Coordinates of C-alpha atoms in Angstrom, one line a residue:
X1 CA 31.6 -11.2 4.8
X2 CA 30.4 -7.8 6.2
X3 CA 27.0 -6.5 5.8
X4 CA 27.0 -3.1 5.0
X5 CA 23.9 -0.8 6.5
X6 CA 23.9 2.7 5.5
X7 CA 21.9 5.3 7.8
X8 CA 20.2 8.3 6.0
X9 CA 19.5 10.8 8.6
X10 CA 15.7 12.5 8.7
X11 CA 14.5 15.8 10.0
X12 CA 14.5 16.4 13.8
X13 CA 11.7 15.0 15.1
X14 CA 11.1 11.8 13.0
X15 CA 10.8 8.8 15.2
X16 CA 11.2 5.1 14.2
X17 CA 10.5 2.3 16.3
X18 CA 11.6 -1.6 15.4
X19 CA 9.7 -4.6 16.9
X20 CA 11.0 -6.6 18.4
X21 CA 12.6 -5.3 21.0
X22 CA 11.6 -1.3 20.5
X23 CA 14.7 0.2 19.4
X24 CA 14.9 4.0 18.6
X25 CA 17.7 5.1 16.5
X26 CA 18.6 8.1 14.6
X27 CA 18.6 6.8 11.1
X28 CA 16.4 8.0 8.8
X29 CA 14.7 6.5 5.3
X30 CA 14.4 7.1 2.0
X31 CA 11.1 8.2 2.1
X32 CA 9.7 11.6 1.4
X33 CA 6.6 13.2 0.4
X34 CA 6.4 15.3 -2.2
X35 CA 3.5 18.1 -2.8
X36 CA 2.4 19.6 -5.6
X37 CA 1.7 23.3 -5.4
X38 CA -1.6 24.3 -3.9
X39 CA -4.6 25.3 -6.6
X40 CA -6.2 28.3 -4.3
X41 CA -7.2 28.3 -0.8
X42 CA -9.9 26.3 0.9
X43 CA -11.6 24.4 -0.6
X44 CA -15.0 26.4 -0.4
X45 CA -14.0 28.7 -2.4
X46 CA -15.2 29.6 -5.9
X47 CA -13.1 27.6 -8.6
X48 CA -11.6 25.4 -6.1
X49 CA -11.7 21.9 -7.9
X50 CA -10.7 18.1 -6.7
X51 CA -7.3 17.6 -7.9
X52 CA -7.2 14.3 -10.2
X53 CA -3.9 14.6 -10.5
X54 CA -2.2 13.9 -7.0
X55 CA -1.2 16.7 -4.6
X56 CA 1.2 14.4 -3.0
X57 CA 3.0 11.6 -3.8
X58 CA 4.8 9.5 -1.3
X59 CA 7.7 6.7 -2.7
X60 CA 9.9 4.5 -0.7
X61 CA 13.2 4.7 -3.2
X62 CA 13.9 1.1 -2.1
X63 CA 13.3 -1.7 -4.7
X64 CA 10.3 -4.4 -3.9
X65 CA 9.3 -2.4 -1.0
X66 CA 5.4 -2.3 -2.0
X67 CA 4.6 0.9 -0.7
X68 CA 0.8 1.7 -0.8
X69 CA 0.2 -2.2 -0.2
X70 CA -2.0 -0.9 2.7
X71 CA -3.3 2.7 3.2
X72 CA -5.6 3.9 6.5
X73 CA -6.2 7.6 7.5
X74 CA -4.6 7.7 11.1
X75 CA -7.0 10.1 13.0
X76 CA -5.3 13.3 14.4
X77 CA -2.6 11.6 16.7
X78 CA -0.7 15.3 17.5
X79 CA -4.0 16.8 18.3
X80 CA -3.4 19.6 15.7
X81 CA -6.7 19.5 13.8
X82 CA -5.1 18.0 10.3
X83 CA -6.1 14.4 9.2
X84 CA -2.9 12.0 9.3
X85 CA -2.0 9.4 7.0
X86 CA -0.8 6.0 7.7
X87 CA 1.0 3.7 4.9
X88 CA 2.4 0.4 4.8
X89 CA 5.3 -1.2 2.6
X90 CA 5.1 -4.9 4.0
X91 CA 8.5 -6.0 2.0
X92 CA 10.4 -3.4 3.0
X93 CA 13.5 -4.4 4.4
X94 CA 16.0 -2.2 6.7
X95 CA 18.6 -5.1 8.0
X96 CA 16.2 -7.9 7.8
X97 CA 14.4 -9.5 5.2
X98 CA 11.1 -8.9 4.3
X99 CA 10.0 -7.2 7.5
X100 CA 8.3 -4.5 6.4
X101 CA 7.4 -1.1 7.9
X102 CA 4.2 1.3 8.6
X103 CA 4.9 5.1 8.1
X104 CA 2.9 7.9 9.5
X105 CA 2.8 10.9 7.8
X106 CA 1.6 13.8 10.4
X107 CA -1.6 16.2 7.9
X108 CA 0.4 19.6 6.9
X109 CA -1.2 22.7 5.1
X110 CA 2.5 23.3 3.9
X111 CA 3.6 22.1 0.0
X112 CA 7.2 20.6 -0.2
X113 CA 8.9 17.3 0.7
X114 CA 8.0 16.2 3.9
X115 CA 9.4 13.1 5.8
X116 CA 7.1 10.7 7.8
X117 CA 7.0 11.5 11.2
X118 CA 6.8 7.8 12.6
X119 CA 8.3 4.4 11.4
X120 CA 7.7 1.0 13.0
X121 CA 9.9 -1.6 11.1
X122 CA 8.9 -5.1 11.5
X123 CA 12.6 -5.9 13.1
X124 CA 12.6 -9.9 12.3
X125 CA 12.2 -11.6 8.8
X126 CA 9.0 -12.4 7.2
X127 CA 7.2 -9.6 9.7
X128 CA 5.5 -8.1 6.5
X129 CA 4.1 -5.6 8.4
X130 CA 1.1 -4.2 6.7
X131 CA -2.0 -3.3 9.0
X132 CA -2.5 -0.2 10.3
X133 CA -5.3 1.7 11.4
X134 CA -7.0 4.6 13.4
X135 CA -8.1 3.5 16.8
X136 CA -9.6 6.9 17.7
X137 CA -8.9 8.6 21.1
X138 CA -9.1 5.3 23.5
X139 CA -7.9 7.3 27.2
X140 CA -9.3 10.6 26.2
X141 CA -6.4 12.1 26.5
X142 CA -7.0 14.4 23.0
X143 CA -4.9 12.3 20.9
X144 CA -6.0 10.1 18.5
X145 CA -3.9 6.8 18.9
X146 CA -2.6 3.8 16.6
X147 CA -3.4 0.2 16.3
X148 CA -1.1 -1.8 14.6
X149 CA -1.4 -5.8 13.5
X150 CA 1.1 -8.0 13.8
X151 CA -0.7 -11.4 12.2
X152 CA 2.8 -13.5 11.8
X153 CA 4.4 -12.8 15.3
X154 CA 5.1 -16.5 16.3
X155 CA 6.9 -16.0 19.9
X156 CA 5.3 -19.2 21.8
X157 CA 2.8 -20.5 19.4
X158 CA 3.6 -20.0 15.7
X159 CA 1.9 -17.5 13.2
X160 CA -0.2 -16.6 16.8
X161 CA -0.5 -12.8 15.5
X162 CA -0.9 -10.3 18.2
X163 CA -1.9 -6.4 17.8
X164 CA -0.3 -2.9 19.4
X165 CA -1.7 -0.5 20.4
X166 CA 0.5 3.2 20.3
X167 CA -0.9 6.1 21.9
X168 CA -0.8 9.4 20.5
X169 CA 1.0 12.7 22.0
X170 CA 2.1 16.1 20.6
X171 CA 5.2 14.3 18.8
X172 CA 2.7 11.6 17.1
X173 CA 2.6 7.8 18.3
X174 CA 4.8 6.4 20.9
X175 CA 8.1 4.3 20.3
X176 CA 6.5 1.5 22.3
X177 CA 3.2 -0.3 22.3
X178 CA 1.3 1.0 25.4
X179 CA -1.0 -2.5 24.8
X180 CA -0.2 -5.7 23.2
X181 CA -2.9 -8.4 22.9
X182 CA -1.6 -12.0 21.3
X183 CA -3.3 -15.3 19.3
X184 CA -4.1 -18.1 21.8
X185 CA -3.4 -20.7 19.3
X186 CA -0.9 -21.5 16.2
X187 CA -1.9 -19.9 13.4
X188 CA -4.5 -17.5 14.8
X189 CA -2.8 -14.8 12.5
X190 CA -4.2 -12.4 15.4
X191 CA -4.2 -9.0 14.2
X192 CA -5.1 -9.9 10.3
X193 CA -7.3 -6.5 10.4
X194 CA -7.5 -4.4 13.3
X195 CA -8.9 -0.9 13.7
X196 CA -11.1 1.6 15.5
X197 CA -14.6 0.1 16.9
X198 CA -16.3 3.4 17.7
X199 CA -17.8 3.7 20.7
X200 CA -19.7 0.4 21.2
X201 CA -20.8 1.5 25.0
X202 CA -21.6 5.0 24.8
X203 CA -18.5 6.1 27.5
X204 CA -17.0 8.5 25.1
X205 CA -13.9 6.9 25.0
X206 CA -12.9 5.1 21.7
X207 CA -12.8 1.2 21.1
X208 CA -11.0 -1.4 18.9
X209 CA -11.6 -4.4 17.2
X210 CA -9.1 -6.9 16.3
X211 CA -9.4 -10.0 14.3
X212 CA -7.8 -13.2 13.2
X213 CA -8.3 -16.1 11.3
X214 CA -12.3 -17.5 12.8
X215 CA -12.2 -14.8 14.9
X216 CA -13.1 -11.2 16.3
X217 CA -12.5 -9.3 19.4
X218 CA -13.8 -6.2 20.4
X219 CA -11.7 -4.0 23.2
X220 CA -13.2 -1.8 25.3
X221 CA -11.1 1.9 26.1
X222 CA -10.8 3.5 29.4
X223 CA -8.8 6.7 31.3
X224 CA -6.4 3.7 31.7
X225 CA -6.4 2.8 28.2
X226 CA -7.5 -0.7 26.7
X227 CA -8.7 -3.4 28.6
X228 CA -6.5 -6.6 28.3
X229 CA -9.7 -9.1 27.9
X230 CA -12.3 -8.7 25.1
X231 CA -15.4 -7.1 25.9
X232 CA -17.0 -9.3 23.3
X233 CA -15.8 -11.8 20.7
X234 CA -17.4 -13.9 18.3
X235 CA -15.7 -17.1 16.5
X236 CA -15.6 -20.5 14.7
X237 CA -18.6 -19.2 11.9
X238 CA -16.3 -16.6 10.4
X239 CA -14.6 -16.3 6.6
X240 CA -10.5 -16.8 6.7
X241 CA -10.7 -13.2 5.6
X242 CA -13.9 -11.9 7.5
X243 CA -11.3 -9.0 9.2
X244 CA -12.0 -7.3 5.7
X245 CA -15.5 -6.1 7.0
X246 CA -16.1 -5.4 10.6
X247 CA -17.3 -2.2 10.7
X248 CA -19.2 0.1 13.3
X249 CA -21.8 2.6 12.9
X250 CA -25.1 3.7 15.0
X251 CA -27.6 1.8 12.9
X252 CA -30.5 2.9 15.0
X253 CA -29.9 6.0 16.1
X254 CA -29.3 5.5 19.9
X255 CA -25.9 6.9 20.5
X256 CA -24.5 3.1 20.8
X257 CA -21.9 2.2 17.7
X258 CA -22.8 -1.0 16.3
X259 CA -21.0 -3.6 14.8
X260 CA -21.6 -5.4 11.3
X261 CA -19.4 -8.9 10.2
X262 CA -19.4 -10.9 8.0
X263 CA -20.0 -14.4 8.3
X264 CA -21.2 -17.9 6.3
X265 CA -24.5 -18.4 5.2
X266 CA -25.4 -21.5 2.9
X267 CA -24.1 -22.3 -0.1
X268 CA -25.7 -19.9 -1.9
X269 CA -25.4 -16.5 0.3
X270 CA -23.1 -14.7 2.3
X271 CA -24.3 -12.6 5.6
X272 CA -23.8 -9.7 7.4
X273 CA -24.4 -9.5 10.9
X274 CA -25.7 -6.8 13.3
X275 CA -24.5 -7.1 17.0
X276 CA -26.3 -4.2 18.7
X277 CA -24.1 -2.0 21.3
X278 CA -24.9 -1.6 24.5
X279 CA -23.7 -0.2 28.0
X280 CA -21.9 -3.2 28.7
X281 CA -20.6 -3.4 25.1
X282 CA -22.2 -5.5 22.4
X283 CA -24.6 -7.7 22.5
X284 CA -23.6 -11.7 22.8
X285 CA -26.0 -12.3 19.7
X286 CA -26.6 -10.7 16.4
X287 CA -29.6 -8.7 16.7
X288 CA -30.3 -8.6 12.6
X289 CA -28.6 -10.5 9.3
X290 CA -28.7 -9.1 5.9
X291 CA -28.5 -11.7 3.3
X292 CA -26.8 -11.2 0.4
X293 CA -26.7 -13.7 -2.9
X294 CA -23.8 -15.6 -3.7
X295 CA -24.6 -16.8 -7.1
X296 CA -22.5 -17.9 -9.8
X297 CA -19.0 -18.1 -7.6
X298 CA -19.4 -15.0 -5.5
X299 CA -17.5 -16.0 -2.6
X300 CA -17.2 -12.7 -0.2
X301 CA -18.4 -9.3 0.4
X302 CA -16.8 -6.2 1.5
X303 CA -18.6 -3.7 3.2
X304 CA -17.9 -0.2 4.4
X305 CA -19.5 2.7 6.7
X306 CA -19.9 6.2 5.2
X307 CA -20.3 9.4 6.0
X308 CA -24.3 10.4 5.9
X309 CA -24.3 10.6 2.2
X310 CA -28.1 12.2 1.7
X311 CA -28.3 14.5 5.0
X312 CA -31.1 12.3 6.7
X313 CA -29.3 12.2 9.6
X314 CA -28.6 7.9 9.5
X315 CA -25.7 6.6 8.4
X316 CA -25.7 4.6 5.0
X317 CA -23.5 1.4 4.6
X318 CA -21.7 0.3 1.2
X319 CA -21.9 -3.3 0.3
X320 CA -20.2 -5.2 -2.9
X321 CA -20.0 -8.8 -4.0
X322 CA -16.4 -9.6 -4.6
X323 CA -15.2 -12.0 -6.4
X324 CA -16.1 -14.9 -8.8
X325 CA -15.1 -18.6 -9.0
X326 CA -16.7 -19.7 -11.9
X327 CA -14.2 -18.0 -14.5
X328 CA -11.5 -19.2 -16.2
X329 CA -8.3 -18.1 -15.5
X330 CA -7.3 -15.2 -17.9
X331 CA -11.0 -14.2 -19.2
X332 CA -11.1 -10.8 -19.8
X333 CA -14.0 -9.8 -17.5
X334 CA -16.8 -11.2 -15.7
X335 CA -20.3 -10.9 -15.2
X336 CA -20.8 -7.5 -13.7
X337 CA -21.0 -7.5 -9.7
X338 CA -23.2 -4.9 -8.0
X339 CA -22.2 -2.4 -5.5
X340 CA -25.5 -1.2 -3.2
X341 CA -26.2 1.2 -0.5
X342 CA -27.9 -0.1 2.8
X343 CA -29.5 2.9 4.9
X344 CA -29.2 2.2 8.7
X345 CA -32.9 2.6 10.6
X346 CA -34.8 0.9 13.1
X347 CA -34.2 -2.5 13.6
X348 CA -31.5 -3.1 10.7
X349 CA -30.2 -2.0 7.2
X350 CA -33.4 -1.1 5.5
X351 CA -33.7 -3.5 2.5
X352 CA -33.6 -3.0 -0.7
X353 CA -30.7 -1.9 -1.2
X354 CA -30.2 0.8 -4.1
X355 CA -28.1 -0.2 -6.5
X356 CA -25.1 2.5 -7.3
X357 CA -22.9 0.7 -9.7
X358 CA -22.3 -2.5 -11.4
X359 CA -18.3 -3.1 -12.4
X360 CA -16.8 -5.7 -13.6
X361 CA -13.3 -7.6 -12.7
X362 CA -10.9 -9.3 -14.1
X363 CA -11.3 -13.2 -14.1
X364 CA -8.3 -13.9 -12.0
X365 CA -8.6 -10.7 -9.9
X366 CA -10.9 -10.5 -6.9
X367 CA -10.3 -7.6 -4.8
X368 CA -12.9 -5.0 -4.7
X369 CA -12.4 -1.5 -3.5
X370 CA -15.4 0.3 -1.3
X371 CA -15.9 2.6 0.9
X372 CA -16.8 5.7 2.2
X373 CA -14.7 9.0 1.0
X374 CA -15.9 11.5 3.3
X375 CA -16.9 14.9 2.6
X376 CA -14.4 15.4 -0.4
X377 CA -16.4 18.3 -2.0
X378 CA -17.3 20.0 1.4
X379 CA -21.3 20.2 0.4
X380 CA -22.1 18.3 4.0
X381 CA -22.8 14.9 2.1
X382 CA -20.7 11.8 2.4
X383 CA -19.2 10.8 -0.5
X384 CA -18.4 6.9 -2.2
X385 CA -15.8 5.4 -3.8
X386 CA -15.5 2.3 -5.6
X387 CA -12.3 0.7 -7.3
X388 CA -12.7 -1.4 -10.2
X389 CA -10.8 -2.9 -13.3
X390 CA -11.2 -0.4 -16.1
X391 CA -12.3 -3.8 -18.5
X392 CA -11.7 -2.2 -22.1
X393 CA -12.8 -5.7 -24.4
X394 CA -10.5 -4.2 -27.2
X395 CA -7.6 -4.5 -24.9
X396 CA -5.5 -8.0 -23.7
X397 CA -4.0 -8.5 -20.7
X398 CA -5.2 -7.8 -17.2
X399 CA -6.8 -4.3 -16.7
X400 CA -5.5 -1.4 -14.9
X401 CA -7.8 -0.4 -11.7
X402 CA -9.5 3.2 -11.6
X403 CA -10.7 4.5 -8.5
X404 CA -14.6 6.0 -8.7
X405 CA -15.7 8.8 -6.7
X406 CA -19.9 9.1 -6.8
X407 CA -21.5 12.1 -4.9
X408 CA -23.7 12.2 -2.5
X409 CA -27.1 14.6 -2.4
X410 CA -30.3 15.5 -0.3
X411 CA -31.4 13.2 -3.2
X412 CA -28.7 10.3 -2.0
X413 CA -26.1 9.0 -4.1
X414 CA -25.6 10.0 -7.9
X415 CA -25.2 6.4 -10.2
X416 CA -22.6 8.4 -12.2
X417 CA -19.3 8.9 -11.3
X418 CA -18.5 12.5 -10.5
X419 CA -14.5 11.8 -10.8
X420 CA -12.4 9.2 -12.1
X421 CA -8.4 8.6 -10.3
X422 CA -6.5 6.7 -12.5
X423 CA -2.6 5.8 -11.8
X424 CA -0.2 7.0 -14.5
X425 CA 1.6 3.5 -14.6
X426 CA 0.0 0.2 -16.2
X427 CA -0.3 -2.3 -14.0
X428 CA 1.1 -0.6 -11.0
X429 CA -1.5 -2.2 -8.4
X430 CA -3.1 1.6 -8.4
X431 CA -6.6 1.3 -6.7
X432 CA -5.8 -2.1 -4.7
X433 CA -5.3 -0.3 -1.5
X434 CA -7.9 3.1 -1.0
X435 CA -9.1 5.3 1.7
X436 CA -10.5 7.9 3.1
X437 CA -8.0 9.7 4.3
X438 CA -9.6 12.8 6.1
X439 CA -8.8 16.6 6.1
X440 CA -4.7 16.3 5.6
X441 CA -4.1 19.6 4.4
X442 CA -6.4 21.5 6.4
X443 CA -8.4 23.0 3.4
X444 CA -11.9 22.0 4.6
X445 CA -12.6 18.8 2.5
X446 CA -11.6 15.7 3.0
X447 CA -8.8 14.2 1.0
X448 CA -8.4 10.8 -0.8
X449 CA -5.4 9.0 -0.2
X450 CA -4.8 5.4 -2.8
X451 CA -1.6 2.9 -2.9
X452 CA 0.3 1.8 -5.7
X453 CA 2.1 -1.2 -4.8
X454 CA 4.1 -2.1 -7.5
X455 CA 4.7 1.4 -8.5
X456 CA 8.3 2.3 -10.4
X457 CA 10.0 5.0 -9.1
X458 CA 13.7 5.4 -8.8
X459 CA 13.8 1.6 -8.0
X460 CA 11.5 -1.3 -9.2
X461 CA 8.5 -1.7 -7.4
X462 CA 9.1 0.6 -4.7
X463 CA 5.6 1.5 -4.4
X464 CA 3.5 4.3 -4.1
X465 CA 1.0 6.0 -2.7
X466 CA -0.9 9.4 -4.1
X467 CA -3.1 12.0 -2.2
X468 CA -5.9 13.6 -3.9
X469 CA -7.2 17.0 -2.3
X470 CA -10.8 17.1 -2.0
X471 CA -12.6 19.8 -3.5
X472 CA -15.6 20.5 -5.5
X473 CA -16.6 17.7 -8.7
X474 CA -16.1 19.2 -11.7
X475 CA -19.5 17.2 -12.9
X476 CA -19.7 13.7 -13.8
X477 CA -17.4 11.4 -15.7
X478 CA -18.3 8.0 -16.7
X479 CA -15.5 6.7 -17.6
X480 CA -13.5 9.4 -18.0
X481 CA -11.1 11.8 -16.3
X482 CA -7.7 13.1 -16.2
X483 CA -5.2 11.1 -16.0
X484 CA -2.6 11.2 -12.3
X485 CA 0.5 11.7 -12.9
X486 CA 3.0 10.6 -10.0
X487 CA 5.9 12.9 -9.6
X488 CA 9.6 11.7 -9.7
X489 CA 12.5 12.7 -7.2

């Protein structure tokens, strides 16, 4: 029997690279993204409103490909001041099954269908390729560059995971990984969340962290580009899924990025850890724990840097419980889990925490959404968002996700929503997968880019994933807001 391939050519200058080995071809995908028209100039100016609808929407046109699955702003990898845009369809399938494929979509201040500039197909079955990240400028070259994990690469040792690393240029990532770091043991799932570290030792070059099942690494970058050992690692006391939360920040102010995880407490608390950075790095041993409860089933946290979100000059951090144990299978909510804000200063997170929000989740759904936004009304303030279930009690079945936008002020961060996203399909996975994704259109507030897995397009769960232009709130909307629509092709 003949298997039959078909090849849809792309634009000039799309690139796709397969692993393994690296092979560059010509073929193209059906993949475009489509723009709605633009609603004024930048975003400064007077009337210029957030768009709740999407200005972009990107679908795969292949069925069970799970676009949106994974979403991650990419830095500027051309070095032509727009934000890019990375996106991952882990089922995706191109000649092998289930290998799955990251797409980077280059920031553009034009409107129209535009094809993603980059592909990297998994190239074996059961690659699922699905994380993707920023790893910032890690040679100094001017070009942001990409890190890309691997977790179920099982050359030698099986499920060992490793992670890539593919610098930028002018024509967007390389073809091949420039760095490749792999799992010492079976089942390390290396490279189960990997992304930029900051700059741990003040050498203004940009550093990564990569992490596995019990473990995390921290790499260091040079001229040369990233070392091949870890500058600093920490395992054995970790979460299965502690890769969820590292994140990096300057908690005290001394020009050293900083590095908070996640790890075990007791039975009835979760942690978060500070390692301190350093000249050499970061420190061998946390510095300062914030202790969160764990009552009633809670059984993780996710956590998230922002942008300064009341102009104090220190960074804030965005911590939620996720999760609960304790409830049957299809209840229709939970007790309501709160999501606070930690302000970084002197020795730690300054504690309390305020509280922003409480939301509530469906019984048998546990992922919760946080995170930084950015600057998406360009008032100077970082901005949050939070993705919950939209729990209506008059309603069966399991609740669609909304994605909350709160604003920050001088006076910190509003407890009302100043925008709600929703999908335009029920049950679509809208909200799973959300980020900041950075100025992609070149309008002078940061846009908001969010996945829709199981979105229906063209083909059954193709996936989606929708970008919001940032722009001033229109005020705010508990519980409201217009409703996205995604476009067809």
């Amino acid at each position: 029997m003949t298997t039959m391939r078909s090849e849809i050519p792309i634009p000039s200058g799309g690139r796709r690279a397969r692993l393994p080995p690296a092979i560059v071809t010509s073929a193209g995908l059906l993949l475009t993204l489509t723009g709605a028209a633009a609603a004024g100039g930048p975003c400064s100016e007077p009337g210029s409103r957030l768009d709740v609808a999407p200005s972009y929407v990107l679908q795969a046109d292949r069925p069970g490909a799970f676009l949106g699955s994974n979403v991650s702003a990419a830095g500027d990898v051309d070095g032509d001041g727009l934000a890019d845009l990375l996106v991952a369809a882990p089922s995706f399938e191109n000649g092998e099954e289930s290998e799955g494929a990251i797409f980077l979509f280059l920031g553009t201040e034009a409107r129209g269908r535009v094809a993603p500039s980059w592909v990297l197909e998994g190239g074996r079955p059961g690659a699922f390729l699905l994380w993707a990240s920023a790893a910032g400028d890690v040679n100094g070259d001017g070009f942001d560059d990409v890190i890309v994990g691997d977790p179920f690469w099982s050359v030698g040792l099986e499920e060992r995971g490793r992670a890539m690393l593919f610098p930028g240029s002018p024509d967007g990532p390389a073809l091949e990984p420039a760095w490749t770091i792999e799992g010492d043991r079976a089942r390390r799932h290396l490279g189960g969340r990997v992304g930029g570290a900051g700059d741990v030792n003040r050498d203004g070059l940009a550093d990564v962290v990569v992490s596995g099942s019990g473990v995390v690494l921290v790499f260091l970058g040079s001229s040369a580009g990233l070392a091949t050992a870890p500058a600093w690692s920490v395992q054995g006391e970790l979460p299965s899924d502690s890769g969820r939360g590292p994140a990096f920040l300057d908690v005290n102010g001394d020009g050293f990025d900083d590095l908070l995880v996640a790890v075990f407490g007791d039975a009835f608390s979760q942690v978060v850890s500070l390692y301190r950075g350093y000249p050499l790095g970061l420190r061998p041993r946390s510095h300062a724990d914030l202790r969160l409860p764990a009552e009633g089933g809670n059984f993780g946290i996710a956590f998230d840097p922002t942008q300064d979100v009341d102009g104090d000059g220190a960074p804030e951090i965005v911590v939620g419980l996720i999760g609960r144990l304790d409830v049957p299978h299809g209840s229709p909510c939970c007790p309501p889990e709160p999501v606070l804000l930690f302000e970084a200063g002197g020795r730690g997170l300054r504690e309390p925490g305020s509280l922003i929000h409480q939301t509530r989740f469906h019984g048998d759904l546990v992922a919760l959404g946080i995170g930084g936004a950015g600057d998406v009304n360009g008032d100077g303030f970082g901005d949050l968002m939070v993705a919950e279930h939209a729990v209506d009690p008059n309603a069966g079945g399991i609740p669609p996700i909304r994605v909350l936008l709160f604003a920050g002020s001088a006076g910190g961060v509003a407890t009302a929503p100043a925008a709600v996203l929703r999908g335009d399909q029920p049950l679509d996975g809208f909200g799973e997968a959300a980020a900041a994704a950075g100025d992609f259109d070149g309008d002078g507030c940061d846009d908001v880019v969010v996945g829709a897995p199981r979105h229906d397009g063209a083909q059954v769960d193709e996936g989606a994933a929708f970008v919001f232009r940032g722009g001033a709130f229109a005020g705010p909307a508990p519980g409201s807001g217009a409703r996205g629509r995604a476009s067809r092709r």
